[in-house]
CSV table of C-alpha atoms in Angstrom, one decimal:
chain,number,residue,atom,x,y,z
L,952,UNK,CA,144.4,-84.7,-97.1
L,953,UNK,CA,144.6,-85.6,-93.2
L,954,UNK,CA,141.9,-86.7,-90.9
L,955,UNK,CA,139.5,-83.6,-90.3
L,956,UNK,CA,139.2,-82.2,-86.8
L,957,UNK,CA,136.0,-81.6,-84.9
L,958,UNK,CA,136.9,-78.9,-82.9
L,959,UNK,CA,139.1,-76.1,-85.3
L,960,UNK,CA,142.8,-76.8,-85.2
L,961,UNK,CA,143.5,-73.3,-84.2
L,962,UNK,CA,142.0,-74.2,-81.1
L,963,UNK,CA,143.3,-77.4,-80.1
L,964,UNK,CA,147.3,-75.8,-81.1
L,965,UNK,CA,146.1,-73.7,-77.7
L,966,UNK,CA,145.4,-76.4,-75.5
L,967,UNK,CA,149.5,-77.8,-75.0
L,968,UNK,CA,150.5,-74.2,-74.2
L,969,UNK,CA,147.2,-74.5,-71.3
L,970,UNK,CA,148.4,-77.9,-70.6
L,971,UNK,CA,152.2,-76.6,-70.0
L,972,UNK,CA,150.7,-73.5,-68.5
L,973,UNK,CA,148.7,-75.6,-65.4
L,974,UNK,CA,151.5,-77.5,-65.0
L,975,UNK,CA,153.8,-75.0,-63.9
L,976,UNK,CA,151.4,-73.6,-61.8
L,977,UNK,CA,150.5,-76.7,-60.3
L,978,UNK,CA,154.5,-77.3,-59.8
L,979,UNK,CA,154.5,-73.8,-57.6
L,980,UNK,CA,151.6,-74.9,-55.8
L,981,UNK,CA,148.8,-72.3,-56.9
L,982,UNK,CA,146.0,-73.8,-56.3
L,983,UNK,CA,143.3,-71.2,-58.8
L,984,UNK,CA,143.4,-69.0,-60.8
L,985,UNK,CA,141.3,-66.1,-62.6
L,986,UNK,CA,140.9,-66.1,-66.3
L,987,UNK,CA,142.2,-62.6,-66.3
L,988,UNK,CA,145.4,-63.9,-64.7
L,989,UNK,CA,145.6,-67.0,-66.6
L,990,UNK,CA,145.3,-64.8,-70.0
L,991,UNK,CA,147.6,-62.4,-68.8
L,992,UNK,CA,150.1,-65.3,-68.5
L,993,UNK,CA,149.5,-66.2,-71.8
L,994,UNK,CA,148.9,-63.7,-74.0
L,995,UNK,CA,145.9,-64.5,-75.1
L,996,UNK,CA,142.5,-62.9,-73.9
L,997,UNK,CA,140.5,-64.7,-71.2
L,998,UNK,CA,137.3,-64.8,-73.0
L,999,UNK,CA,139.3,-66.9,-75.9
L,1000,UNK,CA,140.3,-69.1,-72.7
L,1001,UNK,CA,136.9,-69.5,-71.7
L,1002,UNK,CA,135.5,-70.0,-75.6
L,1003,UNK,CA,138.6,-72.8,-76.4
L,1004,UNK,CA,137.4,-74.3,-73.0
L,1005,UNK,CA,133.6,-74.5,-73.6
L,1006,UNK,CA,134.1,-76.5,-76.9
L,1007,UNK,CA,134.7,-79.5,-74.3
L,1008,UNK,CA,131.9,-78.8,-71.5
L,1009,UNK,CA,132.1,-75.7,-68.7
L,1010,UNK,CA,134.5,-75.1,-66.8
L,1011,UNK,CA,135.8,-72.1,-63.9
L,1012,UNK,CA,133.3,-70.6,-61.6
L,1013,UNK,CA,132.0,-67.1,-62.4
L,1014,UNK,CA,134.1,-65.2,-59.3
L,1015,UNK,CA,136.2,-67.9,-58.4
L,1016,UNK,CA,138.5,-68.5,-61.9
L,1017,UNK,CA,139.8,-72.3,-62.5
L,1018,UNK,CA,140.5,-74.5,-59.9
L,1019,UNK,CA,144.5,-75.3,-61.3
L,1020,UNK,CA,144.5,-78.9,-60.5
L,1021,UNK,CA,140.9,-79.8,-62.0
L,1022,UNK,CA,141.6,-78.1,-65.1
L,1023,UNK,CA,144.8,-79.5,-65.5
L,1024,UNK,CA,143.5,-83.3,-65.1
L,1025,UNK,CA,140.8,-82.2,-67.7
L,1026,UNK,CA,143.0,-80.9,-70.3
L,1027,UNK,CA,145.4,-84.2,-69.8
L,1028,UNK,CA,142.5,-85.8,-70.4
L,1029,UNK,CA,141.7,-84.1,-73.5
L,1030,UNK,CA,144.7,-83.9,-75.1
L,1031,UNK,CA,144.5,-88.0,-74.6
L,1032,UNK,CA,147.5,-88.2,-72.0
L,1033,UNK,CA,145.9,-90.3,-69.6
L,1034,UNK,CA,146.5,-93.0,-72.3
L,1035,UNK,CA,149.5,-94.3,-73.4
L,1036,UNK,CA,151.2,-95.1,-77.3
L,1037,UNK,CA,152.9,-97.0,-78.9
L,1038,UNK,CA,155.8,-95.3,-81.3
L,1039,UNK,CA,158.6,-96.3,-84.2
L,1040,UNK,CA,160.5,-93.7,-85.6
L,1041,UNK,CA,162.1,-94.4,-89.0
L,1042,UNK,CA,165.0,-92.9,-89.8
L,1043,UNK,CA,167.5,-93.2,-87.1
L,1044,UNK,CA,170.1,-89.9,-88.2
L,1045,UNK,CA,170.5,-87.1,-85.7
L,1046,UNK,CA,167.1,-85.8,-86.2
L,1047,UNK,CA,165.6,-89.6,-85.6
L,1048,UNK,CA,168.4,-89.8,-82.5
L,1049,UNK,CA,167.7,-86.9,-81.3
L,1050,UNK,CA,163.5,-87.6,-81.4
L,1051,UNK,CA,164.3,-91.2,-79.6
L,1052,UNK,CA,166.2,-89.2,-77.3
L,1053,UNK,CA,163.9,-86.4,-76.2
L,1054,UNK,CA,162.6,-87.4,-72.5
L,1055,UNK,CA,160.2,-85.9,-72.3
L,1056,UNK,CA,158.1,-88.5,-74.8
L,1057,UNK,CA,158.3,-91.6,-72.1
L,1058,UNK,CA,157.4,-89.4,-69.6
L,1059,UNK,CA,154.4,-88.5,-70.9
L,1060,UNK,CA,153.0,-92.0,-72.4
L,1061,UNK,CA,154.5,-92.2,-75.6
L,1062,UNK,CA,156.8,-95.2,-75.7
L,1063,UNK,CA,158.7,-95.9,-78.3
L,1064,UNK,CA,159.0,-100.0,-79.6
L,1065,UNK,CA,161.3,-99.4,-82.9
L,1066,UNK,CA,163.7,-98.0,-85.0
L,1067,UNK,CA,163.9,-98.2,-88.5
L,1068,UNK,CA,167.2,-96.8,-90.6
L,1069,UNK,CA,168.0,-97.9,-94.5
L,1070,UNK,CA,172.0,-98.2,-93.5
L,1071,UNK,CA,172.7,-101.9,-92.4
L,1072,UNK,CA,175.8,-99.9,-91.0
L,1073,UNK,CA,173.0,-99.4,-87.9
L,1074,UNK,CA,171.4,-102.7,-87.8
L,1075,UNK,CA,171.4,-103.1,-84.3
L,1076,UNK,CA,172.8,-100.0,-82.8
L,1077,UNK,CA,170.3,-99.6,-80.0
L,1078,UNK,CA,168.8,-96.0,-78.9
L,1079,UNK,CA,167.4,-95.7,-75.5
L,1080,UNK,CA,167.3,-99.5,-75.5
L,1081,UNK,CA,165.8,-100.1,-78.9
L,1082,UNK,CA,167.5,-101.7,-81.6
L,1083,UNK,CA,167.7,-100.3,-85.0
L,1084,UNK,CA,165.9,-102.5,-87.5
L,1085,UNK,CA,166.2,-103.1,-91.4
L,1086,UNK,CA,163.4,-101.0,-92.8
L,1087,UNK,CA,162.6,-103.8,-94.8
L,1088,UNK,CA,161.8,-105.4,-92.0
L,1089,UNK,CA,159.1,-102.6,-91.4
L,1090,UNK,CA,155.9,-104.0,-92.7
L,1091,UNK,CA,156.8,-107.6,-91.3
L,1092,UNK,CA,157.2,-105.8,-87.6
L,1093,UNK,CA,154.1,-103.9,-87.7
L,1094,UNK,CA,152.2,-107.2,-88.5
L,1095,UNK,CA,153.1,-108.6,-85.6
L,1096,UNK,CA,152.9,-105.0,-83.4
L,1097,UNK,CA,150.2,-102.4,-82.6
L,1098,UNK,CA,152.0,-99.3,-83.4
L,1099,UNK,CA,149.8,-95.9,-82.8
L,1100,UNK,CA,152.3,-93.3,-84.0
L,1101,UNK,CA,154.8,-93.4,-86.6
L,1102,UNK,CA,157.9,-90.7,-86.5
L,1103,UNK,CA,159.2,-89.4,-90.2
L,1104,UNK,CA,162.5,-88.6,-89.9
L,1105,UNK,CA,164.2,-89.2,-93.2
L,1106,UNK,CA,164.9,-86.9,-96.3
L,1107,UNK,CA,161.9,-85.8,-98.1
L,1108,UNK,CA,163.0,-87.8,-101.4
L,1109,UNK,CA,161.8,-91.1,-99.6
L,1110,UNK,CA,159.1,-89.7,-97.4
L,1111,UNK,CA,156.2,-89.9,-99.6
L,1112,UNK,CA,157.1,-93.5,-100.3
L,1113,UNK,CA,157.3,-94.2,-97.0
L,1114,UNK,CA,154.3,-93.1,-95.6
L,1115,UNK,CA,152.6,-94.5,-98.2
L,1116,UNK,CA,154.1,-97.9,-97.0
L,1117,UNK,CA,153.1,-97.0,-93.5
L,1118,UNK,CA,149.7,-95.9,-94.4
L,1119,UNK,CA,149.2,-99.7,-96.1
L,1120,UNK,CA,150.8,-101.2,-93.3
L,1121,UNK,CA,148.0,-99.9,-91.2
L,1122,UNK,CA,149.0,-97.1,-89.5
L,1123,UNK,CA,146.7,-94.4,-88.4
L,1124,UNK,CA,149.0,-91.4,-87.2
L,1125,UNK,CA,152.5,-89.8,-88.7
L,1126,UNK,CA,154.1,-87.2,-86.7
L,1127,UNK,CA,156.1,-86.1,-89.8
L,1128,UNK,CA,159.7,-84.3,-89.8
L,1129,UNK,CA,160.4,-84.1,-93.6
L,1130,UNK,CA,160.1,-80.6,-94.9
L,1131,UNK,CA,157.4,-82.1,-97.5
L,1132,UNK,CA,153.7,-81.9,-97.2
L,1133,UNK,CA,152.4,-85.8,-97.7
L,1134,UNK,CA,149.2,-86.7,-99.1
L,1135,UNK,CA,147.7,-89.6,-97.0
L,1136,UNK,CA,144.3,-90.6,-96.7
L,1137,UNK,CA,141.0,-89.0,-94.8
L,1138,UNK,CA,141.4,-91.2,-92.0
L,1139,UNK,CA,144.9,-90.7,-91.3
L,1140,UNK,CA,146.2,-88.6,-88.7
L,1141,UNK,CA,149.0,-86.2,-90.2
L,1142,UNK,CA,150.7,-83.7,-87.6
L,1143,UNK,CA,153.9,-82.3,-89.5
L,1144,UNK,CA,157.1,-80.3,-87.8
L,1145,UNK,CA,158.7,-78.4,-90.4
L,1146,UNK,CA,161.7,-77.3,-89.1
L,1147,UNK,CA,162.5,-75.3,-92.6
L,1148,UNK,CA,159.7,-73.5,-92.2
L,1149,UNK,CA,159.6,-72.2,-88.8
L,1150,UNK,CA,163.3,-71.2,-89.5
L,1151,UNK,CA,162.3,-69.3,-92.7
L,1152,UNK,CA,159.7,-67.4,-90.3
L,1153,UNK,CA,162.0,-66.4,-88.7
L,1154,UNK,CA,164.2,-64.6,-91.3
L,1155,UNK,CA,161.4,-63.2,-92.8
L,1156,UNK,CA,160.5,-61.8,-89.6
L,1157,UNK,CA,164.5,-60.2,-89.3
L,1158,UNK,CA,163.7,-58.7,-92.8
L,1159,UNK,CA,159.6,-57.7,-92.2
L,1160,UNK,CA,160.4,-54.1,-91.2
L,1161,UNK,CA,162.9,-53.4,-94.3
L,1162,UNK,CA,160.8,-54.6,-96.8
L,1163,UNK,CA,157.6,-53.3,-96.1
L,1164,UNK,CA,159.2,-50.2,-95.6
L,1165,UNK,CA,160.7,-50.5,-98.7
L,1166,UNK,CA,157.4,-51.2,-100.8
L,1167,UNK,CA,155.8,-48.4,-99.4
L,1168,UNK,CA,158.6,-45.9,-101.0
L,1169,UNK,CA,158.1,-47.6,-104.3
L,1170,UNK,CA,154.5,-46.8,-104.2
D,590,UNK,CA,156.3,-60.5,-75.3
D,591,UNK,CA,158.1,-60.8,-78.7
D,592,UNK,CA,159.1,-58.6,-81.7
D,593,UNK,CA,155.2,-58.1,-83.2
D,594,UNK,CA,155.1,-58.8,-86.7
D,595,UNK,CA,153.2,-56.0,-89.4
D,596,UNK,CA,151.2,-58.7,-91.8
D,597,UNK,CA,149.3,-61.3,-89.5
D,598,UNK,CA,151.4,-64.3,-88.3
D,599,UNK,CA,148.9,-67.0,-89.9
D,600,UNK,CA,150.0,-65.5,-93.6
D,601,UNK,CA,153.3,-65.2,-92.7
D,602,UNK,CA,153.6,-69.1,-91.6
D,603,UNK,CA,151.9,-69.8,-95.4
D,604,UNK,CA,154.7,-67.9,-96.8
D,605,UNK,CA,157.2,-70.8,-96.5
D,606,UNK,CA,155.3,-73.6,-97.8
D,607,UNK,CA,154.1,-71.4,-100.9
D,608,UNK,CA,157.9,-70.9,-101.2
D,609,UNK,CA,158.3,-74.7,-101.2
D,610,UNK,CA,155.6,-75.1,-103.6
D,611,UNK,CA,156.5,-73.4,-106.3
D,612,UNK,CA,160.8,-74.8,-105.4
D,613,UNK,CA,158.8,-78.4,-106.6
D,614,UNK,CA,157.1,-76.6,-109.5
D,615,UNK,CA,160.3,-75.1,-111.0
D,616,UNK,CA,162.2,-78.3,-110.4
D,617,UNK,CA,159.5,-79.7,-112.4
D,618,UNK,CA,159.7,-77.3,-114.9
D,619,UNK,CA,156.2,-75.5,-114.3
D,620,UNK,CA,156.3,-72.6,-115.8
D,621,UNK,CA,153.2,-71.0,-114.7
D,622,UNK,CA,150.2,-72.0,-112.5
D,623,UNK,CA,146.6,-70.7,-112.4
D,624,UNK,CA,145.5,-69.2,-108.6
D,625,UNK,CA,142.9,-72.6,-108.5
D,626,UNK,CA,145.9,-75.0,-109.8
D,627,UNK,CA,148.2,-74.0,-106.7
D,628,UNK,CA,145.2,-73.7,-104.3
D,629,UNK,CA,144.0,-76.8,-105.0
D,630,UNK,CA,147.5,-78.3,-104.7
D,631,UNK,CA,147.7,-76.5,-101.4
D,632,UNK,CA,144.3,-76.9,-100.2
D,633,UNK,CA,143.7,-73.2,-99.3
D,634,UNK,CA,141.4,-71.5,-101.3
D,635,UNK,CA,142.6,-69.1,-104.3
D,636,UNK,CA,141.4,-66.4,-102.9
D,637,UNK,CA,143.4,-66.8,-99.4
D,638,UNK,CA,146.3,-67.0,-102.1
D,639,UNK,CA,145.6,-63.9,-103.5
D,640,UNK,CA,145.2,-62.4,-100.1
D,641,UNK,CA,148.2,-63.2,-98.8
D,642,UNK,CA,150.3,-62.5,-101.6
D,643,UNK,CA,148.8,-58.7,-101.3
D,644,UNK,CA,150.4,-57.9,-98.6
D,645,UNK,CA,153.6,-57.5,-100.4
D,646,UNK,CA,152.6,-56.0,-104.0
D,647,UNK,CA,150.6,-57.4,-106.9
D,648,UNK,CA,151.4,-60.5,-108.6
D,649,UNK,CA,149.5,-63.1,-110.6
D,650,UNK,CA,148.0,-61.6,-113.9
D,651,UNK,CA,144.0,-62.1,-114.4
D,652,UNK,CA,143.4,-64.7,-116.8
D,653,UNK,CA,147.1,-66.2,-117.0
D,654,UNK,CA,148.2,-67.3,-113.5
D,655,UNK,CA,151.2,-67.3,-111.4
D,656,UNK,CA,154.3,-66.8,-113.3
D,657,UNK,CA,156.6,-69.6,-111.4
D,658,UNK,CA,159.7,-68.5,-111.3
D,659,UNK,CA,158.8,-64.7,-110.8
D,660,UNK,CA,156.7,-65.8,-108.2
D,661,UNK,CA,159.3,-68.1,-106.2
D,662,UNK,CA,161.8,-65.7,-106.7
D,663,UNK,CA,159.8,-62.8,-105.0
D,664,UNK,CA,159.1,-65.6,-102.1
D,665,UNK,CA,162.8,-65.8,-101.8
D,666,UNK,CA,163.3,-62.0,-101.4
D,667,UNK,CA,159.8,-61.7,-99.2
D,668,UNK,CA,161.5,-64.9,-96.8
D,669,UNK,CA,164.5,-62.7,-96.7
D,670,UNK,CA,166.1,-65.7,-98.1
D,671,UNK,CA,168.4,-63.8,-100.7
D,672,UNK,CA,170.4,-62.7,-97.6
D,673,UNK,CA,172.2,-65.0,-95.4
D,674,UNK,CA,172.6,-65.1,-91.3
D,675,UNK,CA,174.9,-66.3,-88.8
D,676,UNK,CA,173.6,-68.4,-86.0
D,677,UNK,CA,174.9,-70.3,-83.0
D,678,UNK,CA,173.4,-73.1,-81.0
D,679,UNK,CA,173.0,-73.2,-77.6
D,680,UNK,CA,173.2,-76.9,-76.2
D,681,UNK,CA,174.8,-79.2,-78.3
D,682,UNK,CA,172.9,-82.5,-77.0
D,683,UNK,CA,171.1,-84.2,-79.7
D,684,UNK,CA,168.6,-82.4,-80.9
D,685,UNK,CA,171.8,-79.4,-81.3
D,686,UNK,CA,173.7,-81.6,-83.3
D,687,UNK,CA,170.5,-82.9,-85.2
D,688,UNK,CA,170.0,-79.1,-85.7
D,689,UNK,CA,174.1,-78.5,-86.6
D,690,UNK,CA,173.6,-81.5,-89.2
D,691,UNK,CA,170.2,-80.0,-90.6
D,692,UNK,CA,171.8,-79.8,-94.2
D,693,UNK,CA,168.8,-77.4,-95.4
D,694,UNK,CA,170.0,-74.6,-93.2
D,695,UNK,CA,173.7,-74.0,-94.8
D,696,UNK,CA,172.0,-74.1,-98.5
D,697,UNK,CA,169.3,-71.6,-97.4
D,698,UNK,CA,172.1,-68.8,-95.9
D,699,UNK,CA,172.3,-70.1,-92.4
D,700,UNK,CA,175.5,-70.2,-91.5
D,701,UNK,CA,176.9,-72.1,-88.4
D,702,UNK,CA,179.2,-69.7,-86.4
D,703,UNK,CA,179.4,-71.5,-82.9
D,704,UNK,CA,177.8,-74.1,-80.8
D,705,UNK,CA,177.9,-73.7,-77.0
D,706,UNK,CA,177.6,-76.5,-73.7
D,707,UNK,CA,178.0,-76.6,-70.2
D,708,UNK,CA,179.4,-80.2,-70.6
D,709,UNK,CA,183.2,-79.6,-70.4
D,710,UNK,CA,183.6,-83.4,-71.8
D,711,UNK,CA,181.6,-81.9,-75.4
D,712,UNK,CA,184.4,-78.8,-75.5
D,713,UNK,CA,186.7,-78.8,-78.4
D,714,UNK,CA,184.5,-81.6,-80.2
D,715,UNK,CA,183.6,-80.7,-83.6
D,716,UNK,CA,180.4,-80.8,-85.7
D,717,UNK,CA,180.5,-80.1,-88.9
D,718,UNK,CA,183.7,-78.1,-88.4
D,719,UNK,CA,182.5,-76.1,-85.8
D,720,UNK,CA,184.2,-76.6,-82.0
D,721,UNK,CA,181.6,-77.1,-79.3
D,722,UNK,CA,182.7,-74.1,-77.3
D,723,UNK,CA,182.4,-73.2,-73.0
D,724,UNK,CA,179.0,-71.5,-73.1
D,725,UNK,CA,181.0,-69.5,-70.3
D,726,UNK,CA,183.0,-68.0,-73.6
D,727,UNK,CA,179.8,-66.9,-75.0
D,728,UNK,CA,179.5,-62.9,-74.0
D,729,UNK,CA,183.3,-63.2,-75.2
D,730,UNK,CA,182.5,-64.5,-78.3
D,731,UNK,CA,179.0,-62.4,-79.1
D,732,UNK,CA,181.2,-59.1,-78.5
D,733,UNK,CA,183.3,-59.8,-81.1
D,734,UNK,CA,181.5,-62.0,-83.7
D,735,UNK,CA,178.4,-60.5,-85.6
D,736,UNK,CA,175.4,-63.7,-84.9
D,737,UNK,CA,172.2,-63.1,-86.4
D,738,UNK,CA,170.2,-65.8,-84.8
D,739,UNK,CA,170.6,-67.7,-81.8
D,740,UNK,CA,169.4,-71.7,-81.8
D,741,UNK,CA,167.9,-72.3,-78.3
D,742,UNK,CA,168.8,-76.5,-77.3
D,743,UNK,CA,169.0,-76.7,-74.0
D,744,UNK,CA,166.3,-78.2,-71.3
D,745,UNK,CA,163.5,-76.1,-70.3
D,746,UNK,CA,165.4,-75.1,-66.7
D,747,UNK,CA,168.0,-72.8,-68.2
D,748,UNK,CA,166.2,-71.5,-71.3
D,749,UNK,CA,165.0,-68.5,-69.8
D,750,UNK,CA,168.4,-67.8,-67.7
D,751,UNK,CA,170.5,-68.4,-71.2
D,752,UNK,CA,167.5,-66.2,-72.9
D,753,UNK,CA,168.1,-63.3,-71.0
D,754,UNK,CA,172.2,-63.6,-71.2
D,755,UNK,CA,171.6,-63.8,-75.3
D,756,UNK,CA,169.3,-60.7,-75.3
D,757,UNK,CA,171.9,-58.7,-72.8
D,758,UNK,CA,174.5,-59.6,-75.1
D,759,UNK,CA,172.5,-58.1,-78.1
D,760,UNK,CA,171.2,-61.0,-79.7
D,761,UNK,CA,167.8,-60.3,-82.0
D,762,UNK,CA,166.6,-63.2,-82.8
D,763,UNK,CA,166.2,-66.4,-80.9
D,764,UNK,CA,164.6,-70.2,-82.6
D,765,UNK,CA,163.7,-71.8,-79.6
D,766,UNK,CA,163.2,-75.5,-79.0
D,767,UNK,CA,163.2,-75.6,-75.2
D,768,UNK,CA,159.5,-77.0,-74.4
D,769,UNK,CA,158.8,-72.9,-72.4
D,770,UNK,CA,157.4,-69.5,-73.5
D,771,UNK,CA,160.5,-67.6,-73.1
D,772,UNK,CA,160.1,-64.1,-72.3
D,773,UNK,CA,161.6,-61.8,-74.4
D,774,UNK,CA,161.5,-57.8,-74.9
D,775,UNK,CA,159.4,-56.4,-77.5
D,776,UNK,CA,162.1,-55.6,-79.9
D,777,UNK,CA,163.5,-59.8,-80.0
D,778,UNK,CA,162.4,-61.6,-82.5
D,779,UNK,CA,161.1,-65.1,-81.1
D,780,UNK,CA,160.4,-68.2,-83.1
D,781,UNK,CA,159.6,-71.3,-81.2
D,782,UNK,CA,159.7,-75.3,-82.6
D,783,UNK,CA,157.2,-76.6,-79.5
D,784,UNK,CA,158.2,-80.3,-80.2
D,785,UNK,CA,155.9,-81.4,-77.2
D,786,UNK,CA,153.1,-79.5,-78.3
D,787,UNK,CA,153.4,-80.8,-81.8
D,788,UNK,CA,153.2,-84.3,-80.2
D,789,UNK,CA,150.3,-83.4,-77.7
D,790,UNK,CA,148.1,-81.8,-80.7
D,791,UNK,CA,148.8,-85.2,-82.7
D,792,UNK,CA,147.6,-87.5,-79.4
D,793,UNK,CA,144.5,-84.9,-78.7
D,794,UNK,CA,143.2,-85.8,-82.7
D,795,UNK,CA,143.7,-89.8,-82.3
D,796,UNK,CA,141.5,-89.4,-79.3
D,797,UNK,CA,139.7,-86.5,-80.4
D,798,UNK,CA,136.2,-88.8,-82.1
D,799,UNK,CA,135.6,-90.9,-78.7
D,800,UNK,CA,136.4,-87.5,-76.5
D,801,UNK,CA,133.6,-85.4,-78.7
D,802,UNK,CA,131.6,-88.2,-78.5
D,803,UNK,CA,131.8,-89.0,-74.8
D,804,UNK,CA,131.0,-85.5,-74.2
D,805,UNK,CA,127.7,-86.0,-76.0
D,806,UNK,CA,126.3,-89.0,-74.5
D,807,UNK,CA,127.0,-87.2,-71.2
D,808,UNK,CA,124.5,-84.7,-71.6
């Protein structure tokens, strides 16, 4: 299906928001903080903070809470920030433009070396400094690059194709934007955004009320 | 914190990829699945599917399976999908106009009212037939056009500002993209697209073997 986690994925979906979390506290200068306060903040209890925590050593000091700046190197540690990687994104529409674009990726050690688009109309556009590249090139330019990340952002016809091409090509990790679930081997790394779905969430959440409501009187 | 949901949110985020499922099956031409056929397809167990599906009524008959089209078409109604919604975007910087483009969301019922910037240059341009609009316009334009969902697209440092002017101005439902927990009041609907945790959970797993394992030797 997708490389299996250690830890549950439930638990390492938590660990950004902590990440973002320190971070603004660290920006206002707080130097600790309870786990009460720290759960409080996020909504989620602080003996989940503490159990999410302990499945990568101890941390926080009975009486004292987390010391904001230690935890916060930690957890950029964890979540493998203190490294950097090397990305391509194929597909170069708005979504891929728009992915190329988002600043915060350099910022935080993900550099991006290529583009890859099927239009020859965008041969050589450049995003952010990278040319867009014949994606027939694709296989010939990963020979001669270590790429760590690959970005999916093309129509969901060709995506299967594609990361089966990527997968071949060697490539170990596919942050995927196609509203398709792929298959890809055990020892790939598949994180997936699906944009459709979180947006049909969403309506179902507008309608939840009505139509539970509504079964109930049928009963 | 946000509107709370009646059925837990983990069944609720299944709901759209079943949905999606069973669109490929009746494009295919399936015209009914066994509960172990689509679990194994989806790799969650048939008896989560049966769970889930609970919530909202009886479906499935023992001994014959899903009935495809019954069953995507209750989806459909369960998404709230057989009604449509008018949005706006907020920020219409690339990943507002990669949202604008998003051809899914006009097919699916989500229709594009307005898009809104600060950027006076962007005022007047269209996408996709819509004029980027003075955000300063938007209480204006909120009081006298019915919007269903607002599209959040703007850098973190405004989001919760432009939040609170959206909720004042009666909005329901926000999709946010801005990389913050807004806060909301409890009767707002909130559904977020954390791009940078998406990317941060995806950098934590291609490190997460030599982290585990670091971890272990230390003790």
């Amino acid at each position: 299906m997708t490389k299996k986690t250690i830890v549950p994925m439930p638990v390492i979906r938590r660990l950004p928001r902590y990440h973002r979390y320190l971070e603004e506290l660290l920006k206002n200068d707080v130097k600790r903080i309870s786990s009460r306060e720290l759960s409080e903040r996020m909504g989620v209890t602080a003996s989940q903070i503490r159990q999410d925590l302990n499945n990568y050593g101890g941390f926080g000091q009975q009486g004292y809470g987390y010391n904001v700046e230690e935890l916060y190197n930690t957890l950029t540690k964890i979540l493998g920030l203190d490294k950097t990687y090397s990305t391509i994104i194929i597909g170069a529409g708005n979504l891929g433009q728009a992915i190329a674009n988002y600043t915060n990726f350099e910022r935080t050690g993900f550099s991006l070396k290529g583009i890859f688009d099927i239009n020859p109309r965008l041969f050589g556009l450049k995003i952010r400094d990278i040319e867009i590249m014949d994606v027939e090139t694709l296989e010939d330019f990963l020979s001669k690059n270590k790429i760590d990340i690959a970005i999916l952002c093309i129509p969901k016809d060709n995506s299967q194709i594609m990361a089966d091409r990527l997968v071949k090509a060697g490539i170990k990790a596919i942050w995927n934007f196609s509203p398709i679930d792929l298959k890809v081997p055990d020892d790939v790394i598949l994180e997936n955004v699906h944009l459709s779905d979180s947006l049909l969430t969403l309506s179902y959440r507008i309608n939840e009320e009505n139509l539970l409501k509504a079964k109930v009187e049928e009963k």
